[in-house]
Amino acid sequence: MPALILDGKALAKKSEAELSLRVEGLKKISGGAVPILSTILVGDDPASATYVKMKANACQRIGMESLKVEMPGSTTTQQLHDTIIELNNNPNVHGILLQHPVPEQINERLCFDAIELGKDVDGVTCLGFGRMAMNEEAYGCATPRGIMRLLAAYGISLEGMNAVVVGRSPILGKPMAMMMLNENATVTICHSRTKGLSDIIKRADIVVGAVGRREFIRADWIKEGAVVVDAGFHPGGVGDIELAPLVDRVRAYTPVPGGVGPMTINTLIYQTVEAGEKKQKQKQK
Ligand code: NAP
Protein backbone atom coordinates (compact mmCIF):
# COMPACT_ATOMS: atom_id res chain seq x y z
CA MET A 1 0.00 0.00 0.00
CA PRO A 2 1.40 3.43 -0.87
CA ALA A 3 2.51 5.44 2.14
CA LEU A 4 0.64 8.39 3.52
CA ILE A 5 2.33 11.62 2.43
CA LEU A 6 2.55 14.06 5.33
CA ASP A 7 1.97 17.11 3.20
CA GLY A 8 3.30 20.06 5.16
CA LYS A 9 2.79 22.45 2.27
CA ALA A 10 -0.94 21.71 2.06
CA LEU A 11 -1.39 21.83 5.84
CA ALA A 12 0.46 25.15 6.08
CA LYS A 13 -1.77 26.58 3.35
CA LYS A 14 -4.90 25.45 5.19
CA SER A 15 -3.55 26.87 8.43
CA GLU A 16 -2.79 30.20 6.76
CA ALA A 17 -6.44 30.51 5.72
CA GLU A 18 -7.49 29.96 9.36
CA LEU A 19 -4.83 32.35 10.67
CA SER A 20 -5.98 35.08 8.25
CA LEU A 21 -9.43 34.90 9.81
CA ARG A 22 -7.97 35.08 13.32
CA VAL A 23 -5.88 38.13 12.37
CA GLU A 24 -8.97 39.73 10.84
CA GLY A 25 -10.85 39.05 14.08
CA LEU A 26 -8.07 40.61 16.14
CA LYS A 27 -8.03 43.65 13.88
CA LYS A 28 -11.72 44.22 14.49
CA ILE A 29 -11.54 44.11 18.27
CA SER A 30 -8.26 46.00 18.58
CA GLY A 31 -9.15 49.00 16.46
CA GLY A 32 -7.03 47.94 13.48
CA ALA A 33 -3.92 46.56 15.19
CA VAL A 34 -2.48 43.27 13.91
CA PRO A 35 0.13 40.95 15.45
CA ILE A 36 3.69 41.99 14.64
CA LEU A 37 6.64 39.61 14.31
CA SER A 38 10.03 41.24 14.58
CA THR A 39 12.72 39.42 12.61
CA ILE A 40 16.39 40.04 13.40
CA LEU A 41 18.98 39.23 10.78
CA VAL A 42 22.64 39.71 11.70
CA GLY A 43 25.17 39.67 8.86
CA ASP A 44 24.68 38.94 5.19
CA ASP A 45 24.44 35.16 4.94
CA PRO A 46 22.28 34.66 1.81
CA ALA A 47 20.50 31.54 3.15
CA SER A 48 19.55 33.32 6.39
CA ALA A 49 18.35 36.36 4.40
CA THR A 50 16.15 34.05 2.30
CA TYR A 51 14.66 32.37 5.41
CA VAL A 52 13.88 35.76 6.98
CA LYS A 53 12.24 36.91 3.74
CA MET A 54 10.12 33.74 3.59
CA LYS A 55 8.99 34.38 7.18
CA ALA A 56 8.13 38.02 6.40
CA ASN A 57 6.20 36.90 3.30
CA ALA A 58 4.20 34.42 5.39
CA CYS A 59 3.28 37.26 7.80
CA GLN A 60 2.10 39.33 4.87
CA ARG A 61 -0.01 36.50 3.43
CA ILE A 62 -2.08 36.25 6.62
CA GLY A 63 -2.42 40.01 7.11
CA MET A 64 0.10 40.23 9.94
CA GLU A 65 3.02 42.65 9.96
CA SER A 66 6.73 42.00 10.22
CA LEU A 67 9.25 44.45 11.59
CA LYS A 68 12.62 43.77 10.01
CA VAL A 69 15.76 44.51 11.97
CA GLU A 70 18.98 44.08 10.00
CA MET A 71 22.35 44.36 11.74
CA PRO A 72 25.87 44.23 10.26
CA GLY A 73 28.09 41.16 10.48
CA SER A 74 30.36 43.05 12.92
CA THR A 75 27.57 43.37 15.54
CA THR A 76 28.64 42.60 19.11
CA THR A 77 26.79 40.49 21.66
CA GLN A 78 26.02 43.67 23.63
CA GLN A 79 24.52 45.45 20.59
CA LEU A 80 22.34 42.48 19.70
CA HIS A 81 21.31 42.01 23.32
CA ASP A 82 20.33 45.71 23.56
CA THR A 83 18.25 45.41 20.38
CA ILE A 84 16.40 42.41 21.79
CA ILE A 85 15.67 44.27 25.04
CA GLU A 86 14.27 47.20 23.01
CA LEU A 87 11.98 44.81 21.15
CA ASN A 88 10.93 43.16 24.44
CA ASN A 89 9.93 46.64 25.63
CA ASN A 90 8.10 47.58 22.44
CA PRO A 91 4.40 47.01 23.18
CA ASN A 92 3.60 46.76 19.45
CA VAL A 93 5.85 43.72 18.93
CA HIS A 94 4.24 40.35 19.75
CA GLY A 95 6.95 37.93 18.66
CA ILE A 96 10.72 38.03 18.15
CA LEU A 97 12.66 35.83 15.76
CA LEU A 98 16.45 35.91 15.93
CA GLN A 99 17.63 34.16 12.77
CA HIS A 100 20.09 31.35 13.53
CA PRO A 101 23.06 31.20 13.08
CA VAL A 102 24.51 34.56 14.11
CA PRO A 103 28.15 35.54 13.38
CA GLU A 104 30.56 33.62 15.57
CA GLN A 105 31.74 36.57 17.73
CA ILE A 106 28.22 36.76 19.18
CA ASN A 107 27.10 34.72 22.18
CA GLU A 108 23.99 33.30 20.52
CA ARG A 109 22.68 31.51 23.61
CA LEU A 110 22.86 34.68 25.69
CA CYS A 111 20.97 36.60 22.99
CA PHE A 112 18.33 33.88 22.53
CA ASP A 113 17.76 33.87 26.29
CA ALA A 114 17.29 37.65 26.32
CA ILE A 115 14.01 37.18 24.41
CA GLU A 116 11.05 37.62 26.75
CA LEU A 117 9.19 34.33 27.26
CA GLY A 118 5.88 35.77 26.00
CA LYS A 119 7.56 36.90 22.76
CA ASP A 120 9.61 33.72 22.22
CA VAL A 121 7.40 32.56 19.34
CA ASP A 122 10.30 30.60 17.77
CA GLY A 123 10.73 28.65 21.02
CA VAL A 124 14.47 29.19 21.42
CA THR A 125 14.92 30.25 25.04
CA CYS A 126 16.15 27.88 27.78
CA LEU A 127 13.17 28.95 29.88
CA GLY A 128 10.74 28.09 27.09
CA PHE A 129 12.47 24.75 26.51
CA GLY A 130 12.34 23.88 30.21
CA ARG A 131 8.66 24.79 30.47
CA MET A 132 7.83 22.81 27.33
CA ALA A 133 9.76 19.81 28.66
CA MET A 134 7.77 20.02 31.91
CA ASN A 135 4.53 20.20 29.92
CA GLU A 136 3.93 23.78 31.09
CA GLU A 137 2.62 26.52 28.83
CA ALA A 138 5.30 27.82 26.41
CA TYR A 139 5.74 28.30 22.69
CA GLY A 140 7.41 25.23 21.23
CA CYS A 141 10.52 25.41 19.11
CA ALA A 142 9.12 26.04 15.63
CA THR A 143 10.52 23.10 13.63
CA PRO A 144 9.71 20.30 16.12
CA ARG A 145 6.38 21.86 17.02
CA GLY A 146 5.59 22.07 13.30
CA ILE A 147 6.40 18.36 13.01
CA MET A 148 4.11 17.56 15.96
CA ARG A 149 1.29 19.58 14.40
CA LEU A 150 1.80 17.74 11.10
CA LEU A 151 1.69 14.30 12.76
CA ALA A 152 -1.42 15.28 14.72
CA ALA A 153 -3.17 16.59 11.60
CA TYR A 154 -2.68 13.19 9.95
CA GLY A 155 -3.90 11.31 13.01
CA ILE A 156 -0.53 9.78 13.86
CA SER A 157 -0.48 9.09 17.59
CA LEU A 158 2.90 8.65 19.24
CA GLU A 159 1.51 6.76 22.22
CA GLY A 160 3.73 3.74 22.90
CA MET A 161 5.81 4.18 19.75
CA ASN A 162 9.56 3.61 19.67
CA ALA A 163 10.76 6.98 18.43
CA VAL A 164 14.32 7.60 17.25
CA VAL A 165 15.53 11.17 16.79
CA VAL A 166 18.85 11.46 14.97
CA GLY A 167 20.38 14.81 16.01
CA ARG A 168 20.37 16.65 19.33
CA SER A 169 20.62 20.34 18.43
CA PRO A 170 18.91 22.84 20.76
CA ILE A 171 16.57 24.01 17.99
CA LEU A 172 15.56 20.63 16.65
CA GLY A 173 16.70 17.26 17.99
CA LYS A 174 16.44 17.96 21.74
CA PRO A 175 13.05 19.71 21.76
CA MET A 176 11.75 17.13 19.26
CA ALA A 177 12.63 14.32 21.65
CA MET A 178 10.95 16.09 24.58
CA MET A 179 7.78 16.76 22.62
CA MET A 180 7.57 13.10 21.58
CA LEU A 181 8.20 11.98 25.15
CA ASN A 182 5.36 14.24 26.30
CA GLU A 183 3.12 12.38 23.83
CA ASN A 184 4.10 9.06 25.44
CA ALA A 185 6.58 7.78 22.88
CA THR A 186 9.65 5.87 24.09
CA VAL A 187 12.38 8.10 22.76
CA THR A 188 16.00 7.40 21.80
CA ILE A 189 18.17 10.38 20.89
CA CYS A 190 21.15 9.66 18.61
CA HIS A 191 24.12 11.88 17.82
CA SER A 192 27.61 11.81 16.35
CA ARG A 193 28.98 9.58 19.13
CA THR A 194 26.14 7.05 19.02
CA LYS A 195 27.27 3.46 18.50
CA GLY A 196 25.27 1.04 16.35
CA LEU A 197 23.08 3.74 14.82
CA SER A 198 21.64 1.56 12.05
CA ASP A 199 20.51 -1.12 14.56
CA ILE A 200 18.82 1.51 16.74
CA ILE A 201 17.00 2.96 13.74
CA LYS A 202 15.91 -0.53 12.59
CA ARG A 203 13.81 -0.84 15.78
CA ALA A 204 12.09 2.54 15.34
CA ASP A 205 8.37 2.93 14.71
CA ILE A 206 9.07 6.58 13.89
CA VAL A 207 12.37 8.13 12.79
CA VAL A 208 13.21 11.81 12.71
CA GLY A 209 16.21 12.78 10.60
CA ALA A 210 17.79 15.99 11.95
CA VAL A 211 21.43 15.47 11.06
CA GLY A 212 22.22 18.02 8.36
CA ARG A 213 23.90 15.43 6.12
CA ARG A 214 22.57 14.50 2.72
CA GLU A 215 20.72 11.14 2.72
CA PHE A 216 22.79 10.08 5.72
CA ILE A 217 20.09 7.72 7.05
CA ARG A 218 19.90 4.84 4.59
CA ALA A 219 16.61 3.38 3.41
CA ASP A 220 17.56 -0.16 4.50
CA TRP A 221 17.95 1.02 8.14
CA ILE A 222 14.24 1.79 8.29
CA LYS A 223 11.74 -0.94 9.11
CA GLU A 224 8.66 -1.62 7.06
CA GLY A 225 5.63 0.31 8.25
CA ALA A 226 7.61 3.00 10.10
CA VAL A 227 6.78 6.71 10.01
CA VAL A 228 9.59 8.78 8.49
CA VAL A 229 10.11 12.46 9.25
CA ASP A 230 12.89 14.23 7.39
CA ALA A 231 13.87 17.72 8.59
CA GLY A 232 16.83 18.01 6.25
CA PHE A 233 16.96 19.85 2.98
CA HIS A 234 19.84 19.69 0.52
CA PRO A 235 20.35 20.87 -3.07
CA GLY A 236 18.44 18.74 -5.54
CA GLY A 237 15.48 18.33 -3.20
CA VAL A 238 16.77 15.56 -0.93
CA GLY A 239 16.86 15.43 2.85
CA ASP A 240 18.78 13.68 5.60
CA ILE A 241 17.03 10.36 4.86
CA GLU A 242 17.28 8.25 1.70
CA LEU A 243 13.59 8.54 0.94
CA ALA A 244 13.02 7.33 -2.64
CA PRO A 245 13.20 3.53 -1.94
CA LEU A 246 10.89 3.94 1.08
CA VAL A 247 7.76 5.42 -0.40
CA ASP A 248 6.06 2.04 -0.90
CA ARG A 249 7.14 0.37 2.30
CA VAL A 250 6.65 2.87 5.12
CA ARG A 251 3.42 3.92 6.79
CA ALA A 252 3.91 7.65 6.24
CA TYR A 253 6.64 10.10 5.31
CA THR A 254 7.31 13.81 4.98
CA PRO A 255 8.28 14.75 1.41
CA VAL A 256 11.37 16.86 0.74
CA PRO A 257 10.63 19.62 -0.06
CA GLY A 258 7.07 20.29 1.10
CA GLY A 259 7.06 18.41 4.41
CA VAL A 260 8.77 19.88 7.46
CA GLY A 261 9.96 23.22 5.99
CA PRO A 262 6.54 24.85 5.39
CA MET A 263 5.38 23.73 8.86
CA THR A 264 8.34 25.50 10.50
CA ILE A 265 7.37 28.85 9.00
CA ASN A 266 3.71 28.22 9.64
CA THR A 267 4.33 27.40 13.29
CA LEU A 268 6.24 30.65 13.75
CA ILE A 269 3.33 32.74 12.47
CA TYR A 270 0.80 30.49 14.25
CA GLN A 271 2.53 31.15 17.57
CA THR A 272 2.79 34.89 16.82
CA VAL A 273 -0.97 35.03 16.25
CA GLU A 274 -1.43 33.20 19.56
CA ALA A 275 0.83 35.81 21.24
CA GLY A 276 -1.22 38.63 19.66
CA GLU A 277 -4.46 37.06 20.91
CA LYS A 278 -3.08 36.65 24.42
CA LYS A 279 -1.97 40.29 24.50
CA GLN A 280 -5.40 41.42 23.35
CA LYS A 281 -7.10 39.34 26.06
CA GLN A 282 -4.84 40.88 28.70
CA LYS A 283 -5.76 44.38 27.48
CA GLN A 284 -9.46 43.58 27.75
CA LYS A 285 -9.19 42.40 31.37
P1 NAP B 1 23.00 20.78 13.75
O1 NAP B 1 22.91 21.81 14.79
O2 NAP B 1 24.18 20.77 12.84
O3 NAP B 1 22.90 19.34 14.47
C1 NAP B 1 23.14 18.17 13.77
C2 NAP B 1 23.01 17.00 14.70
O4 NAP B 1 23.32 15.82 13.97
C3 NAP B 1 23.98 17.06 15.89
O5 NAP B 1 23.30 16.76 17.08
C4 NAP B 1 25.02 16.00 15.56
O6 NAP B 1 25.54 15.32 16.69
C5 NAP B 1 24.19 15.02 14.73
N1 NAP B 1 25.08 14.24 13.88
C6 NAP B 1 26.09 14.69 13.09
N2 NAP B 1 26.73 13.67 12.51
C7 NAP B 1 26.13 12.55 12.97
C8 NAP B 1 26.37 11.15 12.76
N3 NAP B 1 27.37 10.72 11.99
N4 NAP B 1 25.56 10.27 13.38
C9 NAP B 1 24.55 10.69 14.18
N5 NAP B 1 24.29 12.00 14.41
C10 NAP B 1 25.08 12.90 13.83
O7 NAP B 1 21.74 20.79 12.78
P2 NAP B 1 20.22 21.26 13.04
O8 NAP B 1 20.18 22.73 13.07
O9 NAP B 1 19.61 20.49 14.14
O10 NAP B 1 19.58 20.80 11.66
C11 NAP B 1 19.50 19.43 11.29
C12 NAP B 1 18.91 19.33 9.90
O11 NAP B 1 17.60 19.89 9.91
C13 NAP B 1 19.65 20.12 8.83
O12 NAP B 1 19.53 19.41 7.61
C14 NAP B 1 18.91 21.43 8.74
O13 NAP B 1 19.04 22.05 7.48
C15 NAP B 1 17.51 20.95 8.98
N6 NAP B 1 16.62 21.98 9.52
C16 NAP B 1 15.47 22.18 8.86
C17 NAP B 1 14.58 23.11 9.31
C18 NAP B 1 13.32 23.30 8.57
O14 NAP B 1 12.58 24.22 8.84
N7 NAP B 1 13.03 22.43 7.62
C19 NAP B 1 14.84 23.85 10.46
C20 NAP B 1 16.03 23.60 11.16
C21 NAP B 1 16.91 22.65 10.67
P3 NAP B 1 26.48 16.02 17.80
O15 NAP B 1 25.53 16.78 18.69
O16 NAP B 1 27.13 14.91 18.49
O17 NAP B 1 27.41 16.92 17.06
Coordinates of N, CA and C in Angstrom, one line a residue, residues 89-229:
N89 N 10.6 45.5 25.0 CA 9.9 46.6 25.6 C 9.0 47.3 24.7
N90 N 9.0 46.9 23.4 CA 8.1 47.6 22.4 C 6.7 46.9 22.5
P91 N 5.7 47.6 23.0 CA 4.4 47.0 23.2 C 3.7 46.6 21.9
N92 N 4.2 47.1 20.7 CA 3.6 46.8 19.5 C 4.1 45.5 18.9
V93 N 5.2 45.0 19.4 CA 5.8 43.7 18.9 C 5.3 42.5 19.7
H94 N 4.8 41.5 19.0 CA 4.2 40.3 19.7 C 5.2 39.1 19.8
G95 N 6.0 39.1 18.7 CA 7.0 37.9 18.7 C 8.3 38.4 18.1
I96 N 9.4 37.7 18.6 CA 10.7 38.0 18.1 C 11.4 36.8 17.6
L97 N 11.9 36.9 16.4 CA 12.7 35.8 15.8 C 14.1 36.3 15.5
L98 N 15.0 35.6 16.2 CA 16.4 35.9 15.9 C 16.9 34.8 15.0
Q99 N 17.3 35.2 13.8 CA 17.6 34.2 12.8 C 19.0 33.5 13.1
H100 N 18.9 32.2 13.2 CA 20.1 31.4 13.5 C 20.7 30.9 12.2
P101 N 22.1 30.9 12.1 CA 23.1 31.2 13.1 C 23.4 32.7 13.0
V102 N 24.0 33.2 14.1 CA 24.5 34.6 14.1 C 26.0 34.5 13.9
P103 N 26.7 35.6 13.5 CA 28.2 35.5 13.4 C 28.8 35.0 14.6
E104 N 30.0 34.4 14.4 CA 30.6 33.6 15.6 C 31.1 34.4 16.8
Q105 N 31.3 35.8 16.6 CA 31.7 36.6 17.7 C 30.6 36.8 18.7
I106 N 29.4 36.5 18.3 CA 28.2 36.8 19.2 C 27.9 35.5 20.0
N107 N 27.6 35.8 21.3 CA 27.1 34.7 22.2 C 25.6 34.5 21.9
E108 N 25.4 33.5 21.0 CA 24.0 33.3 20.5 C 23.1 32.9 21.7
R109 N 23.5 32.0 22.5 CA 22.7 31.5 23.6 C 22.2 32.7 24.5
L110 N 23.2 33.5 24.8 CA 22.9 34.7 25.7 C 21.8 35.6 25.0
C111 N 21.9 35.7 23.7 CA 21.0 36.6 23.0 C 19.6 35.9 22.9
F112 N 19.6 34.6 22.6 CA 18.3 33.9 22.5 C 17.6 34.0 23.9
D113 N 18.4 33.9 25.0 CA 17.8 33.9 26.3 C 17.3 35.3 26.7
A114 N 17.7 36.3 26.0 CA 17.3 37.7 26.3 C 15.8 37.9 25.8
I115 N 15.4 37.0 24.9 CA 14.0 37.2 24.4 C 13.0 36.9 25.5
E116 N 12.1 37.8 25.7 CA 11.1 37.6 26.8 C 10.2 36.4 26.4
L117 N 9.9 35.6 27.5 CA 9.2 34.3 27.3 C 7.9 34.5 26.4
G118 N 7.1 35.5 26.7 CA 5.9 35.8 26.0 C 6.1 36.1 24.5
K119 N 7.3 36.5 24.2 CA 7.6 36.9 22.8 C 8.4 35.8 22.1
D120 N 8.7 34.8 22.8 CA 9.6 33.7 22.2 C 8.8 32.8 21.3
V121 N 8.3 33.3 20.2 CA 7.4 32.6 19.3 C 8.2 31.5 18.5
D122 N 9.5 31.6 18.5 CA 10.3 30.6 17.8 C 10.8 29.5 18.7
G123 N 10.4 29.7 20.0 CA 10.7 28.7 21.0 C 12.2 28.4 21.2
V124 N 13.0 29.4 21.4 CA 14.5 29.2 21.4 C 15.1 29.4 22.8
T125 N 14.3 29.9 23.7 CA 14.9 30.2 25.0 C 15.0 29.0 25.9
C126 N 16.0 29.0 26.8 CA 16.1 27.9 27.8 C 14.9 27.8 28.7
L127 N 14.4 29.0 29.0 CA 13.2 28.9 29.9 C 12.0 28.3 29.1
G128 N 11.8 28.7 27.9 CA 10.7 28.1 27.1 C 10.9 26.6 26.9
F129 N 12.2 26.2 26.7 CA 12.5 24.8 26.5 C 12.1 24.0 27.8
G130 N 12.6 24.6 28.9 CA 12.3 23.9 30.2 C 10.8 23.8 30.5
R131 N 10.1 24.8 30.2 CA 8.7 24.8 30.5 C 8.0 23.8 29.6
M132 N 8.4 23.8 28.3 CA 7.8 22.8 27.3 C 8.1 21.4 27.8
A133 N 9.4 21.2 28.2 CA 9.8 19.8 28.7 C 8.9 19.4 29.9
M134 N 8.6 20.3 30.7 CA 7.8 20.0 31.9 C 6.3 20.1 31.6
N135 N 5.9 20.2 30.3 CA 4.5 20.2 29.9 C 3.8 21.4 30.4
E136 N 4.5 22.5 30.7 CA 3.9 23.8 31.1 C 3.8 24.6 29.8
E137 N 2.9 25.7 30.0 CA 2.6 26.5 28.8 C 3.9 27.3 28.3
A138 N 4.2 27.1 27.0 CA 5.3 27.8 26.4 C 5.2 27.6 24.9
Y139 N 5.7 28.5 24.1 CA 5.7 28.3 22.7 C 6.8 27.3 22.4
G140 N 6.4 26.3 21.6 CA 7.4 25.2 21.2 C 8.4 25.7 20.2
C141 N 9.5 25.1 20.2 CA 10.5 25.4 19.1 C 9.9 25.1 17.8
A142 N 10.0 26.1 16.8 CA 9.1 26.0 15.6 C 9.2 24.8 14.8
T143 N 10.4 24.3 14.5 CA 10.5 23.1 13.6 C 9.9 21.9 14.3
P144 N 10.3 21.5 15.5 CA 9.7 20.3 16.1 C 8.2 20.5 16.4
R145 N 7.8 21.7 16.8 CA 6.4 21.9 17.0 C 5.6 21.7 15.7
G146 N 6.2 22.2 14.6 CA 5.6 22.1 13.3 C 5.4 20.6 12.9
I147 N 6.5 19.8 13.3 CA 6.4 18.4 13.0 C 5.3 17.7 13.8
M148 N 5.2 18.1 15.1 CA 4.1 17.6 16.0 C 2.7 17.9 15.4
R149 N 2.6 19.2 15.0 CA 1.3 19.6 14.4 C 1.0 18.8 13.1
L150 N 2.0 18.5 12.3 CA 1.8 17.7 11.1 C 1.4 16.3 11.4
L151 N 2.0 15.7 12.4 CA 1.7 14.3 12.8 C 0.3 14.3 13.3
A152 N -0.1 15.2 14.1 CA -1.4 15.3 14.7 C -2.5 15.5 13.6
A153 N -2.2 16.3 12.7 CA -3.2 16.6 11.6 C -3.5 15.3 10.8
Y154 N -2.5 14.4 10.7 CA -2.7 13.2 9.9 C -3.1 12.0 10.9
G155 N -3.4 12.3 12.1 CA -3.9 11.3 13.0 C -2.9 10.3 13.5
I156 N -1.6 10.7 13.4 CA -0.5 9.8 13.9 C -0.3 10.0 15.3
S157 N -0.7 9.0 16.1 CA -0.5 9.1 17.6 C 0.9 8.5 17.9
L158 N 1.6 9.1 18.9 CA 2.9 8.7 19.2 C 2.9 7.7 20.4
E159 N 1.7 7.6 21.0 CA 1.5 6.8 22.2 C 2.1 5.4 22.1
G160 N 3.1 5.1 22.9 CA 3.7 3.7 22.9 C 4.7 3.5 21.8
M161 N 4.9 4.4 20.9 CA 5.8 4.2 19.7 C 7.3 4.2 20.2
N162 N 8.1 3.5 19.5 CA 9.6 3.6 19.7 C 10.0 4.7 18.7
A163 N 10.4 5.9 19.3 CA 10.8 7.0 18.4 C 12.3 7.1 18.5
V164 N 12.9 7.3 17.3 CA 14.3 7.6 17.3 C 14.5 8.9 16.6
V165 N 15.2 9.8 17.3 CA 15.5 11.2 16.8 C 17.0 11.2 16.5
V166 N 17.4 11.4 15.3 CA 18.8 11.5 15.0 C 19.3 12.9 14.9
G167 N 20.0 13.4 15.9 CA 20.4 14.8 16.0 C 19.9 15.3 17.4
R168 N 20.7 16.2 18.0 CA 20.4 16.7 19.3 C 20.6 18.1 19.5
S169 N 20.4 18.9 18.4 CA 20.6 20.3 18.4 C 19.5 21.0 19.3
P170 N 19.9 22.2 19.9 CA 18.9 22.8 20.8 C 17.7 23.3 20.0
I171 N 17.8 23.5 18.7 CA 16.6 24.0 18.0 C 15.8 22.9 17.3
L172 N 16.3 21.7 17.4 CA 15.6 20.6 16.6 C 15.5 19.3 17.4
G173 N 16.7 18.6 17.4 CA 16.7 17.3 18.0 C 16.2 17.2 19.4
K174 N 16.8 18.0 20.3 CA 16.4 18.0 21.7 C 15.0 18.3 22.0
P175 N 14.5 19.4 21.5 CA 13.0 19.7 21.8 C 12.1 18.7 21.1
M176 N 12.6 18.2 19.9 CA 11.7 17.1 19.3 C 11.6 15.9 20.2
A177 N 12.7 15.5 20.8 CA 12.6 14.3 21.6 C 11.7 14.6 22.8
M178 N 11.8 15.8 23.4 CA 10.9 16.1 24.6 C 9.5 16.1 24.2
M179 N 9.2 16.7 23.1 CA 7.8 16.8 22.6 C 7.2 15.4 22.4
M180 N 8.0 14.5 21.8 CA 7.6 13.1 21.6 C 7.4 12.3 22.9
L181 N 8.3 12.6 23.8 CA 8.2 12.0 25.2 C 6.9 12.4 25.8
N182 N 6.6 13.7 25.7 CA 5.4 14.2 26.3 C 4.1 13.6 25.7
E183 N 4.3 13.1 24.5 CA 3.1 12.4 23.8 C 3.2 10.9 24.0
N184 N 4.0 10.5 25.0 CA 4.1 9.1 25.4 C 4.8 8.1 24.5
A185 N 5.7 8.7 23.7 CA 6.6 7.8 22.9 C 7.8 7.4 23.8
T186 N 8.4 6.3 23.4 CA 9.6 5.9 24.1 C 10.8 6.4 23.2
V187 N 11.5 7.3 23.7 CA 12.4 8.1 22.8 C 13.9 7.8 22.9
T188 N 14.5 7.5 21.8 CA 16.0 7.4 21.8 C 16.6 8.6 21.0
I189 N 17.5 9.3 21.6 CA 18.2 10.4 20.9 C 19.6 9.9 20.4
C190 N 19.8 10.1 19.1 CA 21.1 9.7 18.6 C 21.9 10.9 18.2
H191 N 23.2 10.8 18.2 CA 24.1 11.9 17.8 C 25.4 11.3 17.2
S192 N 26.4 12.2 17.1 CA 27.6 11.8 16.4 C 28.4 10.8 17.1
R193 N 28.2 10.6 18.4 CA 29.0 9.6 19.1 C 28.2 8.3 19.4
T194 N 27.0 8.2 18.8 CA 26.1 7.0 19.0 C 26.8 5.8 18.4
K195 N 26.7 4.7 19.1 CA 27.3 3.5 18.5 C 26.1 2.6 18.0
G196 N 26.3 1.9 16.9 CA 25.3 1.0 16.4 C 24.0 1.8 15.9
L197 N 24.2 2.9 15.2 CA 23.1 3.7 14.8 C 22.1 3.0 14.0
S198 N 22.6 2.2 13.0 CA 21.6 1.6 12.0 C 20.8 0.6 12.8
D199 N 21.3 -0.1 13.8 CA 20.5 -1.1 14.6 C 19.4 -0.4 15.4
I200 N 19.8 0.7 15.9 CA 18.8 1.5 16.7 C 17.7 2.0 15.8
I201 N 18.0 2.5 14.7 CA 17.0 3.0 13.7 C 16.1 1.8 13.3
K202 N 16.7 0.6 13.1 CA 15.9 -0.5 12.6 C 14.8 -0.9 13.5
R203 N 14.9 -0.5 14.8 CA 13.8 -0.8 15.8 C 12.8 0.3 15.9
A204 N 13.0 1.4 15.1 CA 12.1 2.5 15.3 C 10.7 2.4 14.6
D205 N 9.7 2.8 15.3 CA 8.4 2.9 14.7 C 8.3 4.3 14.0
I206 N 9.0 5.3 14.5 CA 9.1 6.6 13.9 C 10.5 7.1 14.0
V207 N 11.0 7.6 12.9 CA 12.4 8.1 12.8 C 12.3 9.6 12.4
V208 N 13.1 10.4 13.1 CA 13.2 11.8 12.7 C 14.7 12.0 12.3
G209 N 14.9 12.5 11.1 CA 16.2 12.8 10.6 C 16.5 14.3 10.8
A210 N 17.4 14.6 11.7 CA 17.8 16.0 11.9 C 19.3 16.1 12.1
V211 N 20.0 15.6 11.0 CA 21.4 15.5 11.1 C 22.2 16.6 10.3
G212 N 21.6 17.0 9.2 CA 22.2 18.0 8.4 C 23.2 17.4 7.4
R213 N 23.0 16.1 7.1 CA 23.9 15.4 6.1 C 23.0 14.7 5.1
R214 N 23.3 15.0 3.9 CA 22.6 14.5 2.7 C 22.4 13.0 2.7
E215 N 21.1 12.6 2.8 CA 20.7 11.1 2.7 C 21.6 10.3 3.6
F216 N 21.9 10.8 4.8 CA 22.8 10.1 5.7 C 22.1 8.8 6.3
I217 N 20.8 8.9 6.5 CA 20.1 7.7 7.1 C 19.6 6.9 5.9
R218 N 20.1 5.7 5.8 CA 19.9 4.8 4.6 C 18.5 4.2 4.7
A219 N 18.0 4.0 3.5 CA 16.6 3.4 3.4 C 16.6 2.0 4.1
D220 N 17.6 1.2 4.0 CA 17.6 -0.2 4.5 C 17.8 -0.2 6.0
W221 N 17.9 1.0 6.7 CA 17.9 1.0 8.1 C 16.5 1.2 8.7
I222 N 15.6 1.4 7.8 CA 14.2 1.8 8.3 C 13.3 0.6 8.1
K223 N 12.6 0.3 9.2 CA 11.7 -0.9 9.1 C 10.5 -0.7 8.3
E224 N 9.9 -1.7 7.8 CA 8.7 -1.6 7.1 C 7.6 -1.1 8.0
G225 N 6.8 -0.2 7.5 CA 5.6 0.3 8.2 C 6.0 1.4 9.2
A226 N 7.2 1.9 9.2 CA 7.6 3.0 10.1 C 7.1 4.3 9.5
V227 N 7.1 5.3 10.4 CA 6.8 6.7 10.0 C 8.1 7.4 9.9
V228 N 8.3 8.2 8.8 CA 9.6 8.8 8.5 C 9.4 10.3 8.4
V229 N 10.2 11.0 9.2 CA 10.1 12.5 9.2 C 11.5 13.0 8.9

